Short mmCIF file of C-alpha atoms in Angstrom, two decimals:
data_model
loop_
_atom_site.label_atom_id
_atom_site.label_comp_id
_atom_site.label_asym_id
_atom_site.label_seq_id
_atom_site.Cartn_x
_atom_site.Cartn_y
_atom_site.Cartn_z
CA UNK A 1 -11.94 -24.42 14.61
CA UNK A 2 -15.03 -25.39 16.40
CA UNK A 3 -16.63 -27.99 18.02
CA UNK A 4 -19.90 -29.74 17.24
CA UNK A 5 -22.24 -28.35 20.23
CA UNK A 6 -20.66 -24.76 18.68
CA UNK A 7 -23.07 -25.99 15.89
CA UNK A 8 -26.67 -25.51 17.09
CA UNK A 9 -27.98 -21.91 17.70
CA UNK A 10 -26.96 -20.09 20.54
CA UNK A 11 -29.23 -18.38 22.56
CA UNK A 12 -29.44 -14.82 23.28
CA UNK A 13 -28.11 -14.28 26.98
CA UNK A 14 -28.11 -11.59 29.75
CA UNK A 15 -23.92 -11.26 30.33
CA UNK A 16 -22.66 -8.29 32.83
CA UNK A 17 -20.69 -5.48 31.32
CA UNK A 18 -17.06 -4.14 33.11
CA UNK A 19 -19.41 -1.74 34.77
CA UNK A 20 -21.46 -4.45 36.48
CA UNK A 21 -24.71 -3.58 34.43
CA UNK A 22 -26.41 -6.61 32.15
CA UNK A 23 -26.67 -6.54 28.38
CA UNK A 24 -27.78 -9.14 25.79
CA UNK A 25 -25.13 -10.84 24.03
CA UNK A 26 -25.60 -11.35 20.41
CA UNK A 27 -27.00 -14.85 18.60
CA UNK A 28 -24.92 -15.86 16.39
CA UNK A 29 -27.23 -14.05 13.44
CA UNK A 30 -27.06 -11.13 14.78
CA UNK A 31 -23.20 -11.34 15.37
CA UNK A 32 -22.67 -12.63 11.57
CA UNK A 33 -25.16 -12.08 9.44
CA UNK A 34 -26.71 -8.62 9.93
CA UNK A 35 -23.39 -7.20 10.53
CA UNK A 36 -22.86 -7.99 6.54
CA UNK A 37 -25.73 -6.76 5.42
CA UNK A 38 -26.03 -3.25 4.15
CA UNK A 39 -26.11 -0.20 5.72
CA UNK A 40 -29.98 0.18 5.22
CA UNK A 41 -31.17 -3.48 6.21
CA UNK A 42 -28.37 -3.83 9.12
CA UNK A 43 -29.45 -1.21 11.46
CA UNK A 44 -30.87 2.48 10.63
CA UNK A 45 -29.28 5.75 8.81
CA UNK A 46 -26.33 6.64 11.21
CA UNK A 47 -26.87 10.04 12.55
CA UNK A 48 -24.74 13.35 10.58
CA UNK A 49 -21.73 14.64 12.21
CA UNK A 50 -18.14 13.04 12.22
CA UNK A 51 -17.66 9.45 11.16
CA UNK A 52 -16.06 7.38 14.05
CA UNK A 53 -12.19 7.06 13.88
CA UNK A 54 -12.47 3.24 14.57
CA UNK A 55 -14.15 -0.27 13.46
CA UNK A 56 -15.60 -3.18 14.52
CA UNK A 57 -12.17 -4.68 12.58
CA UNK A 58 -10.06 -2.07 14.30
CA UNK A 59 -11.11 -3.12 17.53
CA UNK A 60 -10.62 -7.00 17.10
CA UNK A 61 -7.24 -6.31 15.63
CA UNK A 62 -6.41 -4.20 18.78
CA UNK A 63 -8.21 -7.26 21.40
CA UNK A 64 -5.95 -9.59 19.35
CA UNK A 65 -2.43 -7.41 19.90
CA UNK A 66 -3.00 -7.03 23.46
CA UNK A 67 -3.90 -11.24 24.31
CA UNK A 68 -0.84 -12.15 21.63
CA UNK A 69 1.04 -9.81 24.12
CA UNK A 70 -0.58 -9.77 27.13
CA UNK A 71 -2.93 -12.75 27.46
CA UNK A 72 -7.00 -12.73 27.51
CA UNK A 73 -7.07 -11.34 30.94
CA UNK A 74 -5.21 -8.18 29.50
CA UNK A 75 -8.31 -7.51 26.77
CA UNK A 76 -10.75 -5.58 28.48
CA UNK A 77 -13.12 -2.95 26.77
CA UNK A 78 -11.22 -0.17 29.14
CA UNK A 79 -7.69 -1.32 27.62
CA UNK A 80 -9.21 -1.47 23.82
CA UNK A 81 -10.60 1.44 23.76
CA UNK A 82 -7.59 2.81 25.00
CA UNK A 83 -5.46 1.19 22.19
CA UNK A 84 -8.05 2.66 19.11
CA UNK A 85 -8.66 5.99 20.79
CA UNK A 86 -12.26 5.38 21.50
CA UNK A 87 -14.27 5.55 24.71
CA UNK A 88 -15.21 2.68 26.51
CA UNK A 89 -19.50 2.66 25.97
CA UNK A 90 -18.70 3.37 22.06
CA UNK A 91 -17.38 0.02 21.94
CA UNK A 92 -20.16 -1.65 23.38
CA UNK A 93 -22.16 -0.80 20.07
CA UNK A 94 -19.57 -2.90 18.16
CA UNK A 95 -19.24 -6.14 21.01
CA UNK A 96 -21.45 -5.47 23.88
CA UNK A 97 -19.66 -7.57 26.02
CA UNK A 98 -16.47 -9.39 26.92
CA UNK A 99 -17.78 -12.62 24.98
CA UNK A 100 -18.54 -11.31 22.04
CA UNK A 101 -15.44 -9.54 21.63
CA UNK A 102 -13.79 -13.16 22.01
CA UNK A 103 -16.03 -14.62 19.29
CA UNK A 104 -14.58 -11.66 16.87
CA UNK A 105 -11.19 -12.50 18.14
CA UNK A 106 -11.47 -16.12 17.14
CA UNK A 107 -12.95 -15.54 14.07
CA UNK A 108 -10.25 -13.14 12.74
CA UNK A 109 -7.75 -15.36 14.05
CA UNK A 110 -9.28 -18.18 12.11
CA UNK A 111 -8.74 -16.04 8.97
CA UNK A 112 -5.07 -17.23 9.05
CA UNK A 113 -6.02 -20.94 8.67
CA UNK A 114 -5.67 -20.71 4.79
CA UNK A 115 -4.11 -23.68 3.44
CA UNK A 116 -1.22 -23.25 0.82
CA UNK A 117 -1.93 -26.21 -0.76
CA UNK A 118 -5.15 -28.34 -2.40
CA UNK A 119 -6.42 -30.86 -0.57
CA UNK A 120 -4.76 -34.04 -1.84
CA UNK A 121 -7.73 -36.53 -1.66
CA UNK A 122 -5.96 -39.00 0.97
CA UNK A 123 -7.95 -37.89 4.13
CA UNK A 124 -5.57 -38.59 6.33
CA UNK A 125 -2.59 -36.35 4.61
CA UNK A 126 -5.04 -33.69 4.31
CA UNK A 127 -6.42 -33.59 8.20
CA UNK A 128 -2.65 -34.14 9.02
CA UNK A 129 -2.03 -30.70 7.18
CA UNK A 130 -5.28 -29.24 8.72
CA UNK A 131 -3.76 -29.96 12.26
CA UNK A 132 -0.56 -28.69 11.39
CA UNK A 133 -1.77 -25.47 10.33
CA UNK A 134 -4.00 -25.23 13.48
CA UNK A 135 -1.38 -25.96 16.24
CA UNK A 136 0.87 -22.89 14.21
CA UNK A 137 -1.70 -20.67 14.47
CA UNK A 138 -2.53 -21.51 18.42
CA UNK A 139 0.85 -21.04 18.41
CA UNK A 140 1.15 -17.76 17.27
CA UNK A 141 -2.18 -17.11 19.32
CA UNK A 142 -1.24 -18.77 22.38
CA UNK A 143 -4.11 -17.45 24.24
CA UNK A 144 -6.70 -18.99 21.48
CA UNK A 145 -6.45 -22.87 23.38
CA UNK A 146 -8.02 -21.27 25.87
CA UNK A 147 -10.67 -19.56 24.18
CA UNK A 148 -11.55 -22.13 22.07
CA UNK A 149 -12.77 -24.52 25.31
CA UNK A 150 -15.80 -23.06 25.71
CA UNK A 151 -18.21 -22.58 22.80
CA UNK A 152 -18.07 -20.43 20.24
CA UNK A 153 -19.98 -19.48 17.51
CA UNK A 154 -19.13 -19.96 13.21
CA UNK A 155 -18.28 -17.31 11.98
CA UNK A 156 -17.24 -16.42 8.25
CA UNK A 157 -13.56 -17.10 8.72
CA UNK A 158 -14.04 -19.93 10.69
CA UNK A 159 -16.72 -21.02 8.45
CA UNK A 160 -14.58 -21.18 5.67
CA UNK A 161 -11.78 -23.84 6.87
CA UNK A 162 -14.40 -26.21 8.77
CA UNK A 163 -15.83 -26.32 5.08
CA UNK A 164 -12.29 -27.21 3.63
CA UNK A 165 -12.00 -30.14 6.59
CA UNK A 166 -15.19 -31.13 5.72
CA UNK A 167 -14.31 -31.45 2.01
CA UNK A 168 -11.10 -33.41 3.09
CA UNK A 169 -13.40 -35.88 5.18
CA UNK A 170 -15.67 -36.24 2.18
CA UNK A 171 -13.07 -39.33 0.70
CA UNK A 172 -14.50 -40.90 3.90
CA UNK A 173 -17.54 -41.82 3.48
CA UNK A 174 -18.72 -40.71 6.70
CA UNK A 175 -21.81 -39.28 7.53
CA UNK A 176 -21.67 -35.34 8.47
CA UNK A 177 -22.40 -35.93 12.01
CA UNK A 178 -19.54 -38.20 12.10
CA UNK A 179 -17.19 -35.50 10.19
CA UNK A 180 -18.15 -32.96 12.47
CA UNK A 181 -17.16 -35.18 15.45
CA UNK A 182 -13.40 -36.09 13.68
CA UNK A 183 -12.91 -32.56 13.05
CA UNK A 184 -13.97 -31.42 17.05
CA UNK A 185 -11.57 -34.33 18.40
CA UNK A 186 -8.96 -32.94 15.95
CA UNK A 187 -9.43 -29.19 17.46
CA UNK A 188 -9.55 -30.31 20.79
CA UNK A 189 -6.23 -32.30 20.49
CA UNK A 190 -4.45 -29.88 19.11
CA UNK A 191 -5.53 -27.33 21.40
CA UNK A 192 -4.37 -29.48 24.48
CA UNK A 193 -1.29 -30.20 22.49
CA UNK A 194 -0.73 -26.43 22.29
CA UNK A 195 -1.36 -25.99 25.86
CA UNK A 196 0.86 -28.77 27.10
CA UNK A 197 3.72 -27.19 24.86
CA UNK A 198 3.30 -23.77 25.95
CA UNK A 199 3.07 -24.99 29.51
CA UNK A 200 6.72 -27.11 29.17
CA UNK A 201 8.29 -24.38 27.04
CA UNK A 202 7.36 -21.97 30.06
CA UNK A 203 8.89 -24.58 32.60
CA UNK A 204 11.81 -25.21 30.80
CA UNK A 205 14.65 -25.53 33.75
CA UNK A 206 18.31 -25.26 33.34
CA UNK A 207 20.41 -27.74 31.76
CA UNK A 208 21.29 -29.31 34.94
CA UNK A 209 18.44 -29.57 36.21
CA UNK A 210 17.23 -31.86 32.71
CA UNK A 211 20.31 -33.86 33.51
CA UNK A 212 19.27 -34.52 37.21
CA UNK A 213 15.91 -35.85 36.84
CA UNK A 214 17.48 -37.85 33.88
CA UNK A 215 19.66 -39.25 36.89
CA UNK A 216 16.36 -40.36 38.60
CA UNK A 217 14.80 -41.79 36.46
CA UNK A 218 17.16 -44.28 35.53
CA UNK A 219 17.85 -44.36 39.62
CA UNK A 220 14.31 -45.58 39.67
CA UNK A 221 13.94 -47.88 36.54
CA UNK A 222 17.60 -49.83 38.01
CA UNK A 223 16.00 -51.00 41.23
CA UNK A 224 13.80 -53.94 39.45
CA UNK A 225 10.45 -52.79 40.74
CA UNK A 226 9.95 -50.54 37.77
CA UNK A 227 10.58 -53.44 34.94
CA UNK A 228 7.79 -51.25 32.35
CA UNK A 229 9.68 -48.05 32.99
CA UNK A 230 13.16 -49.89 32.12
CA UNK A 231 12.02 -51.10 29.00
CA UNK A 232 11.00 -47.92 28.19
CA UNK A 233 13.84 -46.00 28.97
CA UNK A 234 15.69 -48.49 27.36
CA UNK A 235 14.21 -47.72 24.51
CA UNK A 236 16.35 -45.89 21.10
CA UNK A 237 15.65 -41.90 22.03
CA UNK A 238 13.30 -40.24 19.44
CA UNK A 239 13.70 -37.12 18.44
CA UNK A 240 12.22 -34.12 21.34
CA UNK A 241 11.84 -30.88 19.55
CA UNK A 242 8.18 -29.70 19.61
CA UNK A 243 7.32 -30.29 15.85
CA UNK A 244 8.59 -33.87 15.94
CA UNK A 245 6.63 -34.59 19.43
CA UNK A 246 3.74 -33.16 17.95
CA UNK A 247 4.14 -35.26 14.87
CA UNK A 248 4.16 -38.19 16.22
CA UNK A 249 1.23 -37.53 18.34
CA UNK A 250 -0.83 -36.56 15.56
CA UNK A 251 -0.01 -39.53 13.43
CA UNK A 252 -0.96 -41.63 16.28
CA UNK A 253 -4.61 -39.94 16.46
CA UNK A 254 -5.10 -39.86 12.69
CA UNK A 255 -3.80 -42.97 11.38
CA UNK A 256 -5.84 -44.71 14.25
CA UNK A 257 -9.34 -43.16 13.11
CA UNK A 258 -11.92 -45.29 11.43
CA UNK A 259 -14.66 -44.61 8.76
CA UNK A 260 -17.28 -46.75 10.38
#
């Protein structure tokens, strides 16, 4: 999930630690690439003495539980060091900041994006499927929307399934700047899908109060200033759980896109 400005290189930046003081946030390089490399090219012999109880996985896993739980204004470094038994500074080693512990979380999230199935070779099945699987796993996730609207860096995970979207654009014959731009539009749709969903399931009222503003409406759409809104409601009902709504929505989007 990503969008195309999340594509050109991102600048080291000063960011400000719990404690108030300023540290450098990663580049993207730094972030991805050097922390795969081996021990001896990453970053110099550790010193002897006890091995530390935690990871840089164990701490994303841990920043993950408490937003799937909590929301992203419950992950701070104070509350995930708490959860893998660590100190607060010995985190900073692994994400130096708030930020960059987000760009973990989003990439380890984004390792759950695997599709069960091959790509079919009708583009717009296969982006259909792509969406599907991302609004489940924003749903799961329901703090990732949020984190996903500013911009991010690639990392491996996330890597991985903008290459399969890519590969299910390819029938298209458009050119990659144009791919990247269908695939941002479809992450950025689905995320303010997710959010609108999450936002109505939250606000869901009691029965009676559904039946009241039913009342209004057709109040309204009877007193022949509203003619649009009394066609509408006139209209056969379609089906209103979630994963038709969304369905619908999505064809929409999709079947509407061009290759030119």
């Amino acid at each position: 999930m990503a969008t195309t400005a999340a594509l050109s290189d991102r600048s080291t930046k000063t960011v400000t630690r719990e404690d108030g003081s300023g540290t450098p946030g990663r580049d993207p390089q730094q972030l991805w690439l050097n922390h795969q490399q081996p021990q001896s090219q990453a970053q110099p012999r550790a010193r002897r003495g006890r091995k530390p109880a935690f990871s840089r996985e164990a701490i994303t896993t841990a920043a993950v539980a408490l937003a799937d739980a909590e929301g992203l204004e419950a992950v701070t470094m104070r509350r995930v060091a708490a959860q893998v038994g660590a100190g607060v500074m010995s985190l900073y080693s692994y994400a130096p900041d708030k930020d960059t512990l987000l760009e973990l979380m989003v990439d380890h999230v984004s390792g759950e994006l695997t599709p069960s199935a091959a790509l079919t070779g009708d583009w717009r099945t296969d982006l259909k499927t792509i969406a599907h699987l991302q609004r489940a796993n924003m749903l799961r996730h329901p703090w990732l929307p949020t984190a996903l609207s500013t911009r991010r860096s690639l990392g491996p995970n996330t890597l991985a399934f903008l290459e399969h979207a890519l590969t299910a654009l390819r029938p298209t014959g458009l050119d990659g700047a144009a791919k990247l731009e269908v695939f941002a539009q479809l992450t950025a749709f689905v995320a303010g899908h997710v959010t609108h969903e999450l936002a109505q399931a939250a606000a869901v009222g009691s029965p009676d109060r559904a039946a009241a503003e039913a009342r209004y409406l057709a109040t309204v759409a009877a007193d022949g200033h509203h003619p649009e809104l009394a066609e509408a409601l006139s209209a056969p009902a379609r089906p209103l759980t979630p994963e038709a709504t969304f369905t619908r929505f999505l064809n929409r989007l999709i079947d509407g896109l061009g290759t030119d």
